[in-house]
XYZ file of C-alpha atoms in Angstrom:
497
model
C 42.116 124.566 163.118
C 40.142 122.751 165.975
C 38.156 120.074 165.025
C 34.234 120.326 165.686
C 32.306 117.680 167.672
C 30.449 116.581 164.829
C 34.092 116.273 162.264
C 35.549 114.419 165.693
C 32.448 111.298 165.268
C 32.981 111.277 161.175
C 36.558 110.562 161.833
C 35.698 108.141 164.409
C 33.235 106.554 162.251
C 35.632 106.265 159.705
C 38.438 104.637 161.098
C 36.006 102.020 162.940
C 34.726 101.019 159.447
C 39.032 100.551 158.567
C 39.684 99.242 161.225
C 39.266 95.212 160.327
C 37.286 93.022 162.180
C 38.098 89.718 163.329
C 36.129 86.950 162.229
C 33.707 84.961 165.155
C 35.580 81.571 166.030
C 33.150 78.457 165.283
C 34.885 76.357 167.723
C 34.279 79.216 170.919
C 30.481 79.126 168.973
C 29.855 75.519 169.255
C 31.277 75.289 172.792
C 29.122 78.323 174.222
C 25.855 76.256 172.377
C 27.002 72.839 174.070
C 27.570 74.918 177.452
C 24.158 76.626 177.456
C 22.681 73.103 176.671
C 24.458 71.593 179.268
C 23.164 73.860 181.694
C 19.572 74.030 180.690
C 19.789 69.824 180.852
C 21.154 69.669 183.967
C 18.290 72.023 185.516
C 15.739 69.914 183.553
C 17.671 66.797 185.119
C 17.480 68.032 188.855
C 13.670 69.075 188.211
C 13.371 65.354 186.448
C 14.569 63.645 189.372
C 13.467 64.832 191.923
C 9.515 65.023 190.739
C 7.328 62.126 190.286
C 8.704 61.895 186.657
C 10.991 59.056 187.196
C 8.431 56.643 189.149
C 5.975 57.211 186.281
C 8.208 56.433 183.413
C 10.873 53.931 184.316
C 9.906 50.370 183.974
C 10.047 48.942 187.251
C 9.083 45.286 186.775
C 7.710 43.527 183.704
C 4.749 40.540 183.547
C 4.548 38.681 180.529
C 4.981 41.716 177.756
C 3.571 43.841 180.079
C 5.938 46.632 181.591
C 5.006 48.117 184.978
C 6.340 51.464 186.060
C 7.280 52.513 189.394
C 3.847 54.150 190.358
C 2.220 50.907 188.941
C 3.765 48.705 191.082
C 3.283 51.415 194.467
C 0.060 50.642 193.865
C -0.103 46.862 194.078
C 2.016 46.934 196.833
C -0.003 49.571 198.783
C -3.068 47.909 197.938
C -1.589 44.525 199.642
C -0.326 46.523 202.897
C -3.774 48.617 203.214
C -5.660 45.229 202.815
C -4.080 43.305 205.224
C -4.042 46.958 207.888
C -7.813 46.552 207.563
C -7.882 42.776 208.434
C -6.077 42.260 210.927
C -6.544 46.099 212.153
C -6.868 44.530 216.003
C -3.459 41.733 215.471
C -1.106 44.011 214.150
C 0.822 43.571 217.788
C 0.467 40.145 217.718
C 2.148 39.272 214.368
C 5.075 42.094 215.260
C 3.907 44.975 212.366
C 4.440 48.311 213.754
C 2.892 51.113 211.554
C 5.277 54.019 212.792
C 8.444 51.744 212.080
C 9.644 51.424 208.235
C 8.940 48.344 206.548
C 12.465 46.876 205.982
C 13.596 47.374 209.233
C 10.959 44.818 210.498
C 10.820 41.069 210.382
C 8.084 38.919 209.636
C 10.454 35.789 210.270
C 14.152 34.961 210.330
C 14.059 35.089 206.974
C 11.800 37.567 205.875
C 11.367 41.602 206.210
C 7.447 42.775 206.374
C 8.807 45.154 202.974
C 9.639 41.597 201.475
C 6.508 40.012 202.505
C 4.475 42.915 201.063
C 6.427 42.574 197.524
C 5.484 38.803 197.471
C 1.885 39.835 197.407
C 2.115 42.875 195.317
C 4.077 40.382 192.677
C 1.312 37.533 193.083
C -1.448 39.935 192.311
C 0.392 41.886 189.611
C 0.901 38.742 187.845
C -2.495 37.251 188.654
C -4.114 40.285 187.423
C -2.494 41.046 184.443
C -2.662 36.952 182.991
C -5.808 36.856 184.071
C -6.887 40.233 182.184
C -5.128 39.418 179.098
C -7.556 36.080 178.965
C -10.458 38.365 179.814
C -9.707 40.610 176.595
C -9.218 37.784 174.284
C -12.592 36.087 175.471
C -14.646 39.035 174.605
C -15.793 40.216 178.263
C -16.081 43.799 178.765
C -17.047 45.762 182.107
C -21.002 46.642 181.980
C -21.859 50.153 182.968
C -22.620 49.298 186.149
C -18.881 48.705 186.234
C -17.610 51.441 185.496
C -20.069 53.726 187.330
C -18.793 51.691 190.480
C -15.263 52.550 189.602
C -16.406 56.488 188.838
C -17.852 56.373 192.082
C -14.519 54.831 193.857
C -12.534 57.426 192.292
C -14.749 60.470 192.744
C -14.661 59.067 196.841
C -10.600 59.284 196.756
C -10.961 62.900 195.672
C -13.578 63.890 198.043
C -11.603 62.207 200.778
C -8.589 64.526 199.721
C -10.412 67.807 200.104
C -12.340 66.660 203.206
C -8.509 65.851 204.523
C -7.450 69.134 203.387
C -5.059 67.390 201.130
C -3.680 67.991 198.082
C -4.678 65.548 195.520
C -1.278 64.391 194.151
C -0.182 64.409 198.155
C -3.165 62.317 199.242
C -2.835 60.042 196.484
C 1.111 59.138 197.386
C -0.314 58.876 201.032
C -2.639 56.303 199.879
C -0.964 54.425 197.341
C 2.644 55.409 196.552
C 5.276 57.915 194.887
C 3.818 58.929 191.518
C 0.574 57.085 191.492
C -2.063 59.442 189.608
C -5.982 59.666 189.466
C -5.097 58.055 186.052
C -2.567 54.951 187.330
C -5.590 54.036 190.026
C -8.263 54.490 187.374
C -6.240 51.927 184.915
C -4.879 49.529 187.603
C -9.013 49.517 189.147
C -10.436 48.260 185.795
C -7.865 45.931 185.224
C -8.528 44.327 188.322
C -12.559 44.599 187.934
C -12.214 43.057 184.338
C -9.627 40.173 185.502
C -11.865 39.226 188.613
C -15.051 39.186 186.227
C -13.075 36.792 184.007
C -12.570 34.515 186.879
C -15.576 34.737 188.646
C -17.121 33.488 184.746
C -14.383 30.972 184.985
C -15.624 29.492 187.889
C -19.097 29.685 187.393
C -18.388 27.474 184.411
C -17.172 24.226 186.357
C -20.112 22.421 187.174
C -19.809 18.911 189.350
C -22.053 16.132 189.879
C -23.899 15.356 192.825
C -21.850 12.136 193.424
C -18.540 14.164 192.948
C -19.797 16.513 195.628
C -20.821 14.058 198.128
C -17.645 12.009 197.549
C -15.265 15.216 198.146
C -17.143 15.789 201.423
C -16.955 12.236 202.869
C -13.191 13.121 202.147
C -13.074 16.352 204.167
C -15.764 15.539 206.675
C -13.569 16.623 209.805
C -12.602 20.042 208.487
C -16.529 20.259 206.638
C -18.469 19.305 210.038
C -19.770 21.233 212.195
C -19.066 20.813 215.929
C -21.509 21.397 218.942
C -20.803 21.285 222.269
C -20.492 22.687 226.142
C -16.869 23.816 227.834
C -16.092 24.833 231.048
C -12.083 26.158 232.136
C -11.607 25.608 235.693
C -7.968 27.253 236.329
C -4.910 26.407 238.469
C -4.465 28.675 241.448
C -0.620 30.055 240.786
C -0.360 32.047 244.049
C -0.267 29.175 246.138
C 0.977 25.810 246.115
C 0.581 25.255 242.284
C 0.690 20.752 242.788
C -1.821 21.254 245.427
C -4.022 23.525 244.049
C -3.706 21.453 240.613
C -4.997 18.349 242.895
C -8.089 20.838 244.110
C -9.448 22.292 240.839
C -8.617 18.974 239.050
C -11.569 17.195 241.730
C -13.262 20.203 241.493
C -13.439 19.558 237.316
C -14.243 15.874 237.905
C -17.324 16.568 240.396
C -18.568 18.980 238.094
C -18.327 16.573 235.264
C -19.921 13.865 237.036
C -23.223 15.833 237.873
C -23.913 16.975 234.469
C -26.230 15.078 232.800
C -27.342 17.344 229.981
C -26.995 20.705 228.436
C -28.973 22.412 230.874
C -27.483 20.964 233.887
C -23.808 21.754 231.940
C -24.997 25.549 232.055
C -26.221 25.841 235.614
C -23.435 23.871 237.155
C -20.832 26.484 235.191
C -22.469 29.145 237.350
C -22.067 27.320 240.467
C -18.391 26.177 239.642
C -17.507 30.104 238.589
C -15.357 31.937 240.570
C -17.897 34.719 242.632
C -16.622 37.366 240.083
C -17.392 35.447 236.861
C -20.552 34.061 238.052
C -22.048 37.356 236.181
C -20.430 35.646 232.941
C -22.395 32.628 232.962
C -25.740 33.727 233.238
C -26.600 33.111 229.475
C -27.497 29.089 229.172
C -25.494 29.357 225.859
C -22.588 31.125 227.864
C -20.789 27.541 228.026
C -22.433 26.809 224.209
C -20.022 26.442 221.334
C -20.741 25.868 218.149
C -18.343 25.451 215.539
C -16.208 24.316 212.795
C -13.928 21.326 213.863
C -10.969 22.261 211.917
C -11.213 25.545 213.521
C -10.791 24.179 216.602
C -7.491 25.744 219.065
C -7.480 23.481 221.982
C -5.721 19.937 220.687
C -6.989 18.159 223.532
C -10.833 19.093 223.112
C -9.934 18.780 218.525
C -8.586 15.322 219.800
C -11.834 13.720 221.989
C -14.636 16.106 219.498
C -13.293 14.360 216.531
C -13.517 10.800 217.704
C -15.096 9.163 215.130
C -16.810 6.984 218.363
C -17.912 10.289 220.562
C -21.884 10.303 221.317
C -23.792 12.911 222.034
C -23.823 13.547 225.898
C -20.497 12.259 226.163
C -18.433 14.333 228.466
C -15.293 14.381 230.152
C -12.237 16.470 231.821
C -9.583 17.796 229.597
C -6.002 18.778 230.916
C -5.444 22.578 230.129
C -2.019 24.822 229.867
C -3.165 26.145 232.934
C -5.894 24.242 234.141
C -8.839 21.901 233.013
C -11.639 21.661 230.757
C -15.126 20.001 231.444
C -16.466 19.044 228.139
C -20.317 18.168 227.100
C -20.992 16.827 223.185
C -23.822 17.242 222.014
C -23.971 16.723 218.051
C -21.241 16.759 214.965
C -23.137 17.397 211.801
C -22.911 18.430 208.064
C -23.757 22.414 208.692
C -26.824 22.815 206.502
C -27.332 26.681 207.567
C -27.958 29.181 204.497
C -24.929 31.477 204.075
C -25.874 34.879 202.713
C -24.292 37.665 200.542
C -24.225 41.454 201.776
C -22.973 44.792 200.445
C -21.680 46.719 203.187
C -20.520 50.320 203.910
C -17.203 50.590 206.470
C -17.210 53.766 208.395
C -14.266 54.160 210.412
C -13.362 56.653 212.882
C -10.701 59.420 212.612
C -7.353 59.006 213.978
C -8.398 54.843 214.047
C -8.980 52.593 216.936
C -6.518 52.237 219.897
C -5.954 48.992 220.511
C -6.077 49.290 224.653
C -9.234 51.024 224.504
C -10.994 51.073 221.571
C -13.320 53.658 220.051
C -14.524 56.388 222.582
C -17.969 57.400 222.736
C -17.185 60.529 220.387
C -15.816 58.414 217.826
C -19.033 55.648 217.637
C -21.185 58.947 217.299
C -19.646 60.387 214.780
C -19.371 57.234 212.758
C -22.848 56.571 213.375
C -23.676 59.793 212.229
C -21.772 59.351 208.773
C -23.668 55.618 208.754
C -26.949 57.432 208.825
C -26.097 60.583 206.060
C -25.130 58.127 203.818
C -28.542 55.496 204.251
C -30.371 58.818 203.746
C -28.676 59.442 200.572
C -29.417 56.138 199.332
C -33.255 55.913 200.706
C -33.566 59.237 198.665
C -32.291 57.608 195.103
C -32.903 54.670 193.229
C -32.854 52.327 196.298
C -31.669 49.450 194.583
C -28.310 47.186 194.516
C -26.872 48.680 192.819
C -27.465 52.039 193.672
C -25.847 51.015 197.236
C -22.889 49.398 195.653
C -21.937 52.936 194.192
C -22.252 54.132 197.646
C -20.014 51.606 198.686
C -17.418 52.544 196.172
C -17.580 56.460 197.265
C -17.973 56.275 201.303
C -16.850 52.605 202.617
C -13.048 52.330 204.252
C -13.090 48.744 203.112
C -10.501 49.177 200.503
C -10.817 45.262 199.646
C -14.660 45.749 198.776
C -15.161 49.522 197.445
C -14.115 48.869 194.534
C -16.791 45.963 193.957
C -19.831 48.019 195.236
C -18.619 46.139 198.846
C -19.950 42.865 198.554
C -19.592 40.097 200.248
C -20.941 36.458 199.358
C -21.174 32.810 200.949
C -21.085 34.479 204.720
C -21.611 31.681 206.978
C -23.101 31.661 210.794
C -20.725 32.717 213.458
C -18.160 34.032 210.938
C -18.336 37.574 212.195
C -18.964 39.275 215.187
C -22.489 38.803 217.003
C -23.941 42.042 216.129
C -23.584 41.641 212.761
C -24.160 37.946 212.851
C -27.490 38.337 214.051
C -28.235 41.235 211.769
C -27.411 38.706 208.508
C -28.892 35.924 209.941
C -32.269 37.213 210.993
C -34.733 34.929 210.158
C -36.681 37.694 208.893
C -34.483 39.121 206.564
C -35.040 39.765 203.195
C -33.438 40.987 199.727
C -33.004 44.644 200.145
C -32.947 45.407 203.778
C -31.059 47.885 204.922
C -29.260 48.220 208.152
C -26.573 49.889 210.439
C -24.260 47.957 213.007
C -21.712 49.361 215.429
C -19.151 47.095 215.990
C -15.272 47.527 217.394
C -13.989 48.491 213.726
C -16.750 51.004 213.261
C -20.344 51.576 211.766
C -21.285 48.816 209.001
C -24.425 50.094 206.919
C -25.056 46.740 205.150
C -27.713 45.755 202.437
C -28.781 42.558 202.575
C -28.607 40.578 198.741
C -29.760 37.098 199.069
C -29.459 33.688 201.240
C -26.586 31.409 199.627
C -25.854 27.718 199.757
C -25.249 25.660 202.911
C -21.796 26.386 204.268
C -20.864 22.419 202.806
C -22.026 22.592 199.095
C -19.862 26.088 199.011
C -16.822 24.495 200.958
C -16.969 21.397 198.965
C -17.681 23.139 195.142
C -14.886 25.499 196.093
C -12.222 22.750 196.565
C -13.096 21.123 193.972
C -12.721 24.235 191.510
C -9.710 25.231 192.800
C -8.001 22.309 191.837
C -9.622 23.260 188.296
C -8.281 26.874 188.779
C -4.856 25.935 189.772
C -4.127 23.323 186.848
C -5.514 26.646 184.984
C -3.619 29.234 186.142
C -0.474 27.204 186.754
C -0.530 27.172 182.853
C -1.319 30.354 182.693
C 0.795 31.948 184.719
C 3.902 29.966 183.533
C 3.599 32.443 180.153
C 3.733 35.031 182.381
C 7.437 35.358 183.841
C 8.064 38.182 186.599
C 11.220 40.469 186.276
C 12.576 43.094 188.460
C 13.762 46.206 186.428
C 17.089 47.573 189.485
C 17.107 51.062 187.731
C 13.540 51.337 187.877
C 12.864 49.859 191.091
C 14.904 52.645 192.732
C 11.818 54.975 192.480
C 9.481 52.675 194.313
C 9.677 54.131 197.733
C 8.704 52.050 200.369
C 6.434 52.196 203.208
């Protein structure tokens, strides 16, 4: 008798449940587990490695019992390479440094790379920083409010800067300072460095020197202390000719000049006469000719040589021998340089795309930084208007990396140190604590506050050496406790610039 569907799937039914079944091996169990974990490792490896991960959790280099990760140390470095960009933005050609060339492949020396160079300074000011902030801590010193509503203010800046730039902020921020640096790593690295420069800044505010110590230390640095005026004059050789003969001719030419000066006037209208006809233009400023400065600063050996003479007179003058020609020189007075120096907060606006080199900034460029210069004085004339209302300011707008972070200040400035623009803006006679102006000059706009005169340019030189033989036997203590150590495996995620 046929079988129906339904006795066909009982019977199947049945002998399935006979049938015996074989037991799961533990060994093909425990192999399929470590298999699946192997695989899901090995994608969380590739992700691991290949993200940020690495550079933020490696130790990279250790400082005392401090260990730095990757990102940590990206920042010092970058920090050291940004700083120097910014000041010497117009030498970069002369000391060799191409920007669109990697650092290792370029050489500061025989010896040296520019990447090695750069990890010199980032070590220096890791260790500096971190000794110095480990003092700070144990002496009780704290960042005030006005701290850290500078360093909100320098942070908040590095964010707007990434959306005005379009950028991501994780991109911007390796742009800026390195492979895995965060919002948090800058944050960290910032206060450390406010609270260890506040330490030392107490530190040497706390040496105090007699009156005889200071005098004494100048009368042993007088000729890199004094202060040099006098009147110079380059009459050059004529190459395209006969170069002996036309040596002979500009040499007399020099000498007559020199012998019908017989002041500083005279020094200033014979230079016009003695110009070539397409320089004469040049010299029409009395004080074209007029230098005034320090003697150690001096480049020309010849005219270090005769100014220092301990026997040279004012009105004392004389023909130098040039590279390439011949100096007339006029003295008029060597003296201790009594001139205030004065303390500014300033704002750097700098154009996009920088500053060519050849050329400069074009019009479009000194507009539109002026422009920026003037939003940003508004802003502050419509607050608080005070210091340090402007130092927050500073922290959020100015391109001075080396400042921002301190509200942009900058103390003991001292005559002829900068360019004339903003020379003469500082050293107005009429200016007062406060003040508030903007000056273009070939880096960009500079909207500056003006804080207070200082000391004469001496008393500042002279109390600084003498602390800084103080600070040295200090931190030459210090810093012995605070061996530096490379970490190879972590060092591999520092990526160079």
């Amino acid at each position: 008798m046929a079988q129906t569907a339904q006795n066909r799937d009982q019977v199947t039914v049945e002998q399935e449940n006979k049938t015996p079944k074989k037991p799961w091996n533990k060994t093909k169990i425990a192999i399929t587990a470590v298999v699946c974990l192997l695989v899901a490792l090995g994608g969380f490896a590739v992700y691991f490695f290949s993200s940020d991960l690495p550079a933020q959790t490696f130790t990279a280099v250790t400082v005392g019992g401090h260990k730095l990760t990757a990102a940590q140390y990206s920042y010092y470095f970058s920090v050291a390479y940004n700083d120097f960009l910014l000041e010497n933005e117009d030498k970069l050609s002369a000391y060799g440094l191409d920007t669109s060339k990697t650092l290792a492949e370029q050489k500061i020396s025989d010896e040296m790379t520019w990447e090695e160079y750069f990890k010199n300074k980032a070590m220096t000011n890791i260790v500096s920083t971190y000794a110095t902030y480990d003092e700070a801590v144990k002496n009780g010193v704290t960042l005030s409010e006005e701290d850290q509503k500078s360093i909100d203010s320098y942070l908040a800046s590095i964010e707007q800067n990434a959306k005005e730039n379009n950028a991501r902020l994780n991109s911007y921020l390796y742009a800026q300072f390195g492979k895995g640096v965060t919002l948090d790593v800058v944050r960290s690295e910032v206060e450390r460095q406010r609270l260890s420069r506040k330490y030392q800044q107490q530190l040497t505010e706390s040496y105090t020197f007699t009156e005889t110590q200071m005098l004494d230390e100048y009368n042993k640095n007088k000729d890199s202390l004094d202060m040099i005026t006098y009147y110079s004059f380059f009459v050059p050789i004529d190459n395209a000719g006969d170069p002996t003969q036309s040596a002979e001719e500009e040499r007399q030419k020099a000498e007559e000049m020199c012998a019908a000066v017989t002041d500083a006037q005279s020094f200033a209208a014979l230079a016009r006469e003695y110009a070539p006809d397409g320089e004469k233009e040049a010299y029409a400023d009395d004080d074209a000719t007029r230098k005034v400065e320090y003697l150690d600063k001096l480049t020309v050996s010849a005219a270090k040589t005769w100014l220092q003479d301990s026997s040279r007179l004012p009105g004392d003058k004389t023909v130098l021998d040039g590279l390439d020609g011949y100096y007339v020189m006029y003295y008029e007075n060597r003296e201790r340089p009594e001139t205030k120096t004065v303390n500014v907060r300033q704002i750097l606006i700098t154009p996009e795309g920088g500053v060519s080199e050849e050329t400069g900034m074009t019009q479009d460029q000194k507009d539109a930084v002026m422009k920026k210069a003037e939003e940003i004085l508004k802003e502050y004339q419509s607050g608080e208007q005070t210091e340090s209302a402007f130092g927050a300011l500073a922290a959020k707008y100015s391109a001075d990396t080396s400042t921002a972070s301190t509200g942009g200040l900058y103390e003991n400035i001292y005559q002829y140190q900068q360019s004339k623009d903003l020379n003469d803006w500082c050293f107005d006679a009429a200016r007062k604590p406060g003040d508030t102006g903007i000056v273009l000059s070939d880096k960009g706009a500079h909207l500056l506050y003006f804080v207070r005169d200082g000391e004469p340019m001496w008393r500042i030189q002279v109390r600084t050496s003498l602390t800084a033989v103080k600070i040295a036997d200090y931190q030459e203590e210090l810093y012995a406790k605070y061996p530096y150590e490379e970490n190879a495996f972590g060092m591999q995620y520092f990526v160079s610039i």
